Coordinates of N, CA, C and O in Angstrom, one line a residue:
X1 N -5.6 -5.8 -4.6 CA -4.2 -5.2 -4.6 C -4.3 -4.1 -5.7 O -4.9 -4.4 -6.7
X2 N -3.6 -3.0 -5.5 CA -3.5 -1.6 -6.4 C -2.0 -1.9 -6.9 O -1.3 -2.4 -6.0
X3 N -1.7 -1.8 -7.4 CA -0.5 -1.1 -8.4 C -0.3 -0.1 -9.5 O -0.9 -0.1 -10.5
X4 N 0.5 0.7 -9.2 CA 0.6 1.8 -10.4 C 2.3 2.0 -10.3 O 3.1 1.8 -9.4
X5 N 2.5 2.4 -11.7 CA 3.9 3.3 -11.8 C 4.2 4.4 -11.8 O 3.5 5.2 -12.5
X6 N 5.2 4.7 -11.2 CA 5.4 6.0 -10.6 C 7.0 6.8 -11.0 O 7.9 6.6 -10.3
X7 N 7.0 7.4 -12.0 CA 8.8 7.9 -11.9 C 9.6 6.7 -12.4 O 10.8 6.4 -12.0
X8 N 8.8 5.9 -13.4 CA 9.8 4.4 -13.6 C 9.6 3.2 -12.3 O 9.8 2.0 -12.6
X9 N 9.2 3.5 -11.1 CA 9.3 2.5 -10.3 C 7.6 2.7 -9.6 O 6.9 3.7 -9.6
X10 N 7.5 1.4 -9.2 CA 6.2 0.5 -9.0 C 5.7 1.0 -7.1 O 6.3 0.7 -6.1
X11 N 4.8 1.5 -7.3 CA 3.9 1.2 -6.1 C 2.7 0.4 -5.8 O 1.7 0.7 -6.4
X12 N 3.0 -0.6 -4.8 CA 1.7 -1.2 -4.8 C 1.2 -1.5 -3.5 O 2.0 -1.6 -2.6
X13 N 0.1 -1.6 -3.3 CA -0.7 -1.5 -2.1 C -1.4 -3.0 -1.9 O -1.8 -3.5 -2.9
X14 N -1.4 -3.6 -0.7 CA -2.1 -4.5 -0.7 C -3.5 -4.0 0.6 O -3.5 -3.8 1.8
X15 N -4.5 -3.9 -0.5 CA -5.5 -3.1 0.3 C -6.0 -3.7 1.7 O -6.3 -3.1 2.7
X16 N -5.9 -5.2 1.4 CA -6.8 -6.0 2.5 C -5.5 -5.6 4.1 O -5.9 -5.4 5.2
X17 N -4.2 -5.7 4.0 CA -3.2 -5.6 5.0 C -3.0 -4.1 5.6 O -2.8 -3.8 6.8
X18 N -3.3 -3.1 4.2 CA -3.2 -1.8 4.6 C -2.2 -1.6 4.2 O -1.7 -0.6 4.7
X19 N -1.0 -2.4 3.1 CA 0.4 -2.3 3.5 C 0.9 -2.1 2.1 O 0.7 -2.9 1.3
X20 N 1.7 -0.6 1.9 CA 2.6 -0.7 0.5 C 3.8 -1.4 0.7 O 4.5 -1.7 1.7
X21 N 3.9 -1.7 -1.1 CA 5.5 -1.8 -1.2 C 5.9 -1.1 -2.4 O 5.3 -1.1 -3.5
X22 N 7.2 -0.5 -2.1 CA 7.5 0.6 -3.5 C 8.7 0.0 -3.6 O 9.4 -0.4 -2.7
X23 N 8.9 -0.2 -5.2 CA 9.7 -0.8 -6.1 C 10.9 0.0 -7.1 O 10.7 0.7 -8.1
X24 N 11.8 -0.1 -6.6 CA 12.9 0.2 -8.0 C 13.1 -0.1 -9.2 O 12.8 -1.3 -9.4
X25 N 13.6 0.6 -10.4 CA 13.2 0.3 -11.6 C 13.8 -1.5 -11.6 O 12.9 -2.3 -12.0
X26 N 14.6 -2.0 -11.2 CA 14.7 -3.2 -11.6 C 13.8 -4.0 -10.5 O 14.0 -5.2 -10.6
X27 N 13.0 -3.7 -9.7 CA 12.2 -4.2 -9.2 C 10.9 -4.2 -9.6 O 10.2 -5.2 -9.3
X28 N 10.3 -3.1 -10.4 CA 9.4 -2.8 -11.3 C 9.7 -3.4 -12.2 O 8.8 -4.3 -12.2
X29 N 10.6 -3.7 -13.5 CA 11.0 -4.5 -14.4 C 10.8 -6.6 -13.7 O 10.0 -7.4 -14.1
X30 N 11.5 -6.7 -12.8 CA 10.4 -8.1 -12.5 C 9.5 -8.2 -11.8 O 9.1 -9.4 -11.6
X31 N 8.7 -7.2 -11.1 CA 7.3 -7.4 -11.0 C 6.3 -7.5 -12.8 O 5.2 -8.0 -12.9
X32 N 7.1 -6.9 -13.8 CA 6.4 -6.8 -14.9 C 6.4 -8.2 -15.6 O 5.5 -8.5 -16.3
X33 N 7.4 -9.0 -15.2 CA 7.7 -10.0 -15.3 C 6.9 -11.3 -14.9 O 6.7 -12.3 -15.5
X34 N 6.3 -10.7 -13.4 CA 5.5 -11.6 -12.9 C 4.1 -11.8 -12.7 O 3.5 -12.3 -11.8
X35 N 3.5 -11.1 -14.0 CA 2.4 -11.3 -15.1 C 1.9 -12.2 -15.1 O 0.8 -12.6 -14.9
X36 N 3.1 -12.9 -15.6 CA 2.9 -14.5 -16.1 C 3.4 -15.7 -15.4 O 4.4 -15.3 -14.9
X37 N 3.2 -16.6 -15.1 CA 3.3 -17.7 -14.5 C 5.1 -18.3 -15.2 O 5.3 -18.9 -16.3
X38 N 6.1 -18.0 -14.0 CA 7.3 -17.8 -14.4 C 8.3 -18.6 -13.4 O 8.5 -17.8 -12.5
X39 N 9.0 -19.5 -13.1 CA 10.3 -19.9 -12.2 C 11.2 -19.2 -12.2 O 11.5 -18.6 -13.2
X40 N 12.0 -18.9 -10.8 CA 12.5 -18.5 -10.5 C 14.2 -18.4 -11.1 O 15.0 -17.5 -10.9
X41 N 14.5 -19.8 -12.0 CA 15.3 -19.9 -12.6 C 14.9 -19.1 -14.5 O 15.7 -18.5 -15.4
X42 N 13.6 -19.4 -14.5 CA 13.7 -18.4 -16.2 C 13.8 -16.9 -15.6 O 14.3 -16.0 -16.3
X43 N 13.1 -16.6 -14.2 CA 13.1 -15.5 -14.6 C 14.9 -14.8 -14.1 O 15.3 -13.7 -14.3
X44 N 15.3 -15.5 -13.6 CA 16.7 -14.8 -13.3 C 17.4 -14.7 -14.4 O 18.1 -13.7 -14.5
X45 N 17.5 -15.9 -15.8 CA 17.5 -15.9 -16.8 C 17.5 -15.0 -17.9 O 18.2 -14.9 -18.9
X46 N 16.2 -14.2 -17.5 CA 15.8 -13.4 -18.5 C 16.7 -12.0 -18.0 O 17.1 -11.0 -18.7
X47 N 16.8 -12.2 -16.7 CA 17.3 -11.0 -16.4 C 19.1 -10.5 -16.4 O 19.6 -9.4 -16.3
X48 N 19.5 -11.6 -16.6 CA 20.9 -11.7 -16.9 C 21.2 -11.3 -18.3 O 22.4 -11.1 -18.7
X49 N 20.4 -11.2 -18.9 CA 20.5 -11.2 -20.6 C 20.4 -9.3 -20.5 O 20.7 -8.6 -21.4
X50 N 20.1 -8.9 -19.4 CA 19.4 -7.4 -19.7 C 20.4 -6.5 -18.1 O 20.2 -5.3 -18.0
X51 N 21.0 -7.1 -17.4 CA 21.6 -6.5 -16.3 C 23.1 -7.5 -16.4 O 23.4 -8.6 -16.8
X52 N 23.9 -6.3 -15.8 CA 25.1 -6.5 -16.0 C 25.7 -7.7 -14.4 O 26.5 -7.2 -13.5
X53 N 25.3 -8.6 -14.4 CA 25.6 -9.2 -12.9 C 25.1 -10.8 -13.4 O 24.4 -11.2 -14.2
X54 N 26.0 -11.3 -12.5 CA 25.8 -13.0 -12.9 C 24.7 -13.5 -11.9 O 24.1 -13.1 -10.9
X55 N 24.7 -14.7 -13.0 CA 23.2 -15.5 -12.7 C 23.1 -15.7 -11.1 O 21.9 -15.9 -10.6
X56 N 24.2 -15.8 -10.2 CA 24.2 -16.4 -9.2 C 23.7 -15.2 -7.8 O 23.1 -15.4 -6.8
X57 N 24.2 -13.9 -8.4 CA 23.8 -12.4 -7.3 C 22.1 -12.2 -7.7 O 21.3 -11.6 -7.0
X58 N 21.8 -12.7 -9.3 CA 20.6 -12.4 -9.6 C 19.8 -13.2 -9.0 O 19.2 -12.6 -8.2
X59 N 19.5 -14.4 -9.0 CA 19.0 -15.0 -8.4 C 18.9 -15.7 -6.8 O 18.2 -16.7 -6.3
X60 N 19.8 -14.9 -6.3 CA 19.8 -14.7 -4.9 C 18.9 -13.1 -4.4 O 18.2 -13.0 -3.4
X61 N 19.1 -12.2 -5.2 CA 18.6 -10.9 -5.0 C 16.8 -11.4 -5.7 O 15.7 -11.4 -5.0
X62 N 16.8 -11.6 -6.6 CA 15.3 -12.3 -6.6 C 14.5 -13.1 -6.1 O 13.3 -13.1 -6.2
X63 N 15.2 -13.9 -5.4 CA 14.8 -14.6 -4.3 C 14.1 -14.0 -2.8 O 13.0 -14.3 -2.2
X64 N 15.2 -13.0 -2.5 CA 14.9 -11.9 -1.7 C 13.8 -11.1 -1.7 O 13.0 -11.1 -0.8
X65 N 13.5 -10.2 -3.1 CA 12.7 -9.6 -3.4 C 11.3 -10.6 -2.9 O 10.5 -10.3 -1.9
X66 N 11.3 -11.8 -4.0 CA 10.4 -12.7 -3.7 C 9.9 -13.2 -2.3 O 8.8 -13.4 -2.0
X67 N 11.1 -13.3 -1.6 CA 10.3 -13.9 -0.4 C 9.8 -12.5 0.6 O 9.1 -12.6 1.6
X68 N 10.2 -11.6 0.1 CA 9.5 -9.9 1.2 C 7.7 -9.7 0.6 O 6.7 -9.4 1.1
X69 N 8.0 -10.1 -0.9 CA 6.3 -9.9 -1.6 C 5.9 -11.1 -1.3 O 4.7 -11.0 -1.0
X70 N 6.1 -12.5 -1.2 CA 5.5 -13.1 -0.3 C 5.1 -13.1 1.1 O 3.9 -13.3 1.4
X71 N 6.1 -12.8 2.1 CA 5.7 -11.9 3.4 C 4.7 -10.9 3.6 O 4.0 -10.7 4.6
X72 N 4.5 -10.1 2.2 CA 3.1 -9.0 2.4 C 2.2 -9.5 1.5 O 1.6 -8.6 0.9
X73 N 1.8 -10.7 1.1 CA 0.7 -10.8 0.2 C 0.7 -10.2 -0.9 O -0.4 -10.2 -1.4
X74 N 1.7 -9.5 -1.7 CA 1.8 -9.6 -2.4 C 2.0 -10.2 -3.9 O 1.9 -9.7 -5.0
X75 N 2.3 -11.6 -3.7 CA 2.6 -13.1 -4.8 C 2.3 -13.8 -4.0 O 2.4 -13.6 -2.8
X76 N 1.8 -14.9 -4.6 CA 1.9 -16.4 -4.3 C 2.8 -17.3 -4.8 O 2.9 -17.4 -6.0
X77 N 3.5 -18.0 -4.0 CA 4.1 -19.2 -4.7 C 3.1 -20.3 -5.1 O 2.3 -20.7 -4.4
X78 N 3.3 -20.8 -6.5 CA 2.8 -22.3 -7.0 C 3.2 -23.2 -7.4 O 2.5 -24.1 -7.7

């Protein structure tokens, strides 16, 4: 998998599928996040402290994110 940043926001390629996905700064901000081995509840967490929106839209919209980069190989769930 390739990743680079671009303009603030994230492109990344998953070489083996042939398939990008390009990221918005707050999609780039929790891909940065997902570095480290993180739940779904710290990381919604972390991100409430730094965006103006309750824990409940953030962790529904992260969810989302999450399950489209699981759909392209992307992440793994563990």
């Amino acid at each position: 998998m390739l990743a680079t940043e671009v303009g603030g926001e994230m492109v990344i390629m998953n070489v083996e599928k042939g398939v990008y996905f390009g990221l918005d700064p707050i999609g780039t901000d929790i891909w940065k996040r997902l570095e480290e081995s993180i739940t779904v509840a710290a990381l919604a967490g972390a991100l409430v402290q730094v965006y103006d929106a309750d824990i409940a839209c953030i962790e529904r919209d992260v969810l989302a994110l999450l399950t489209r980069m699981v759909e392209q190989g992307l992440v793994e769930v563990g």
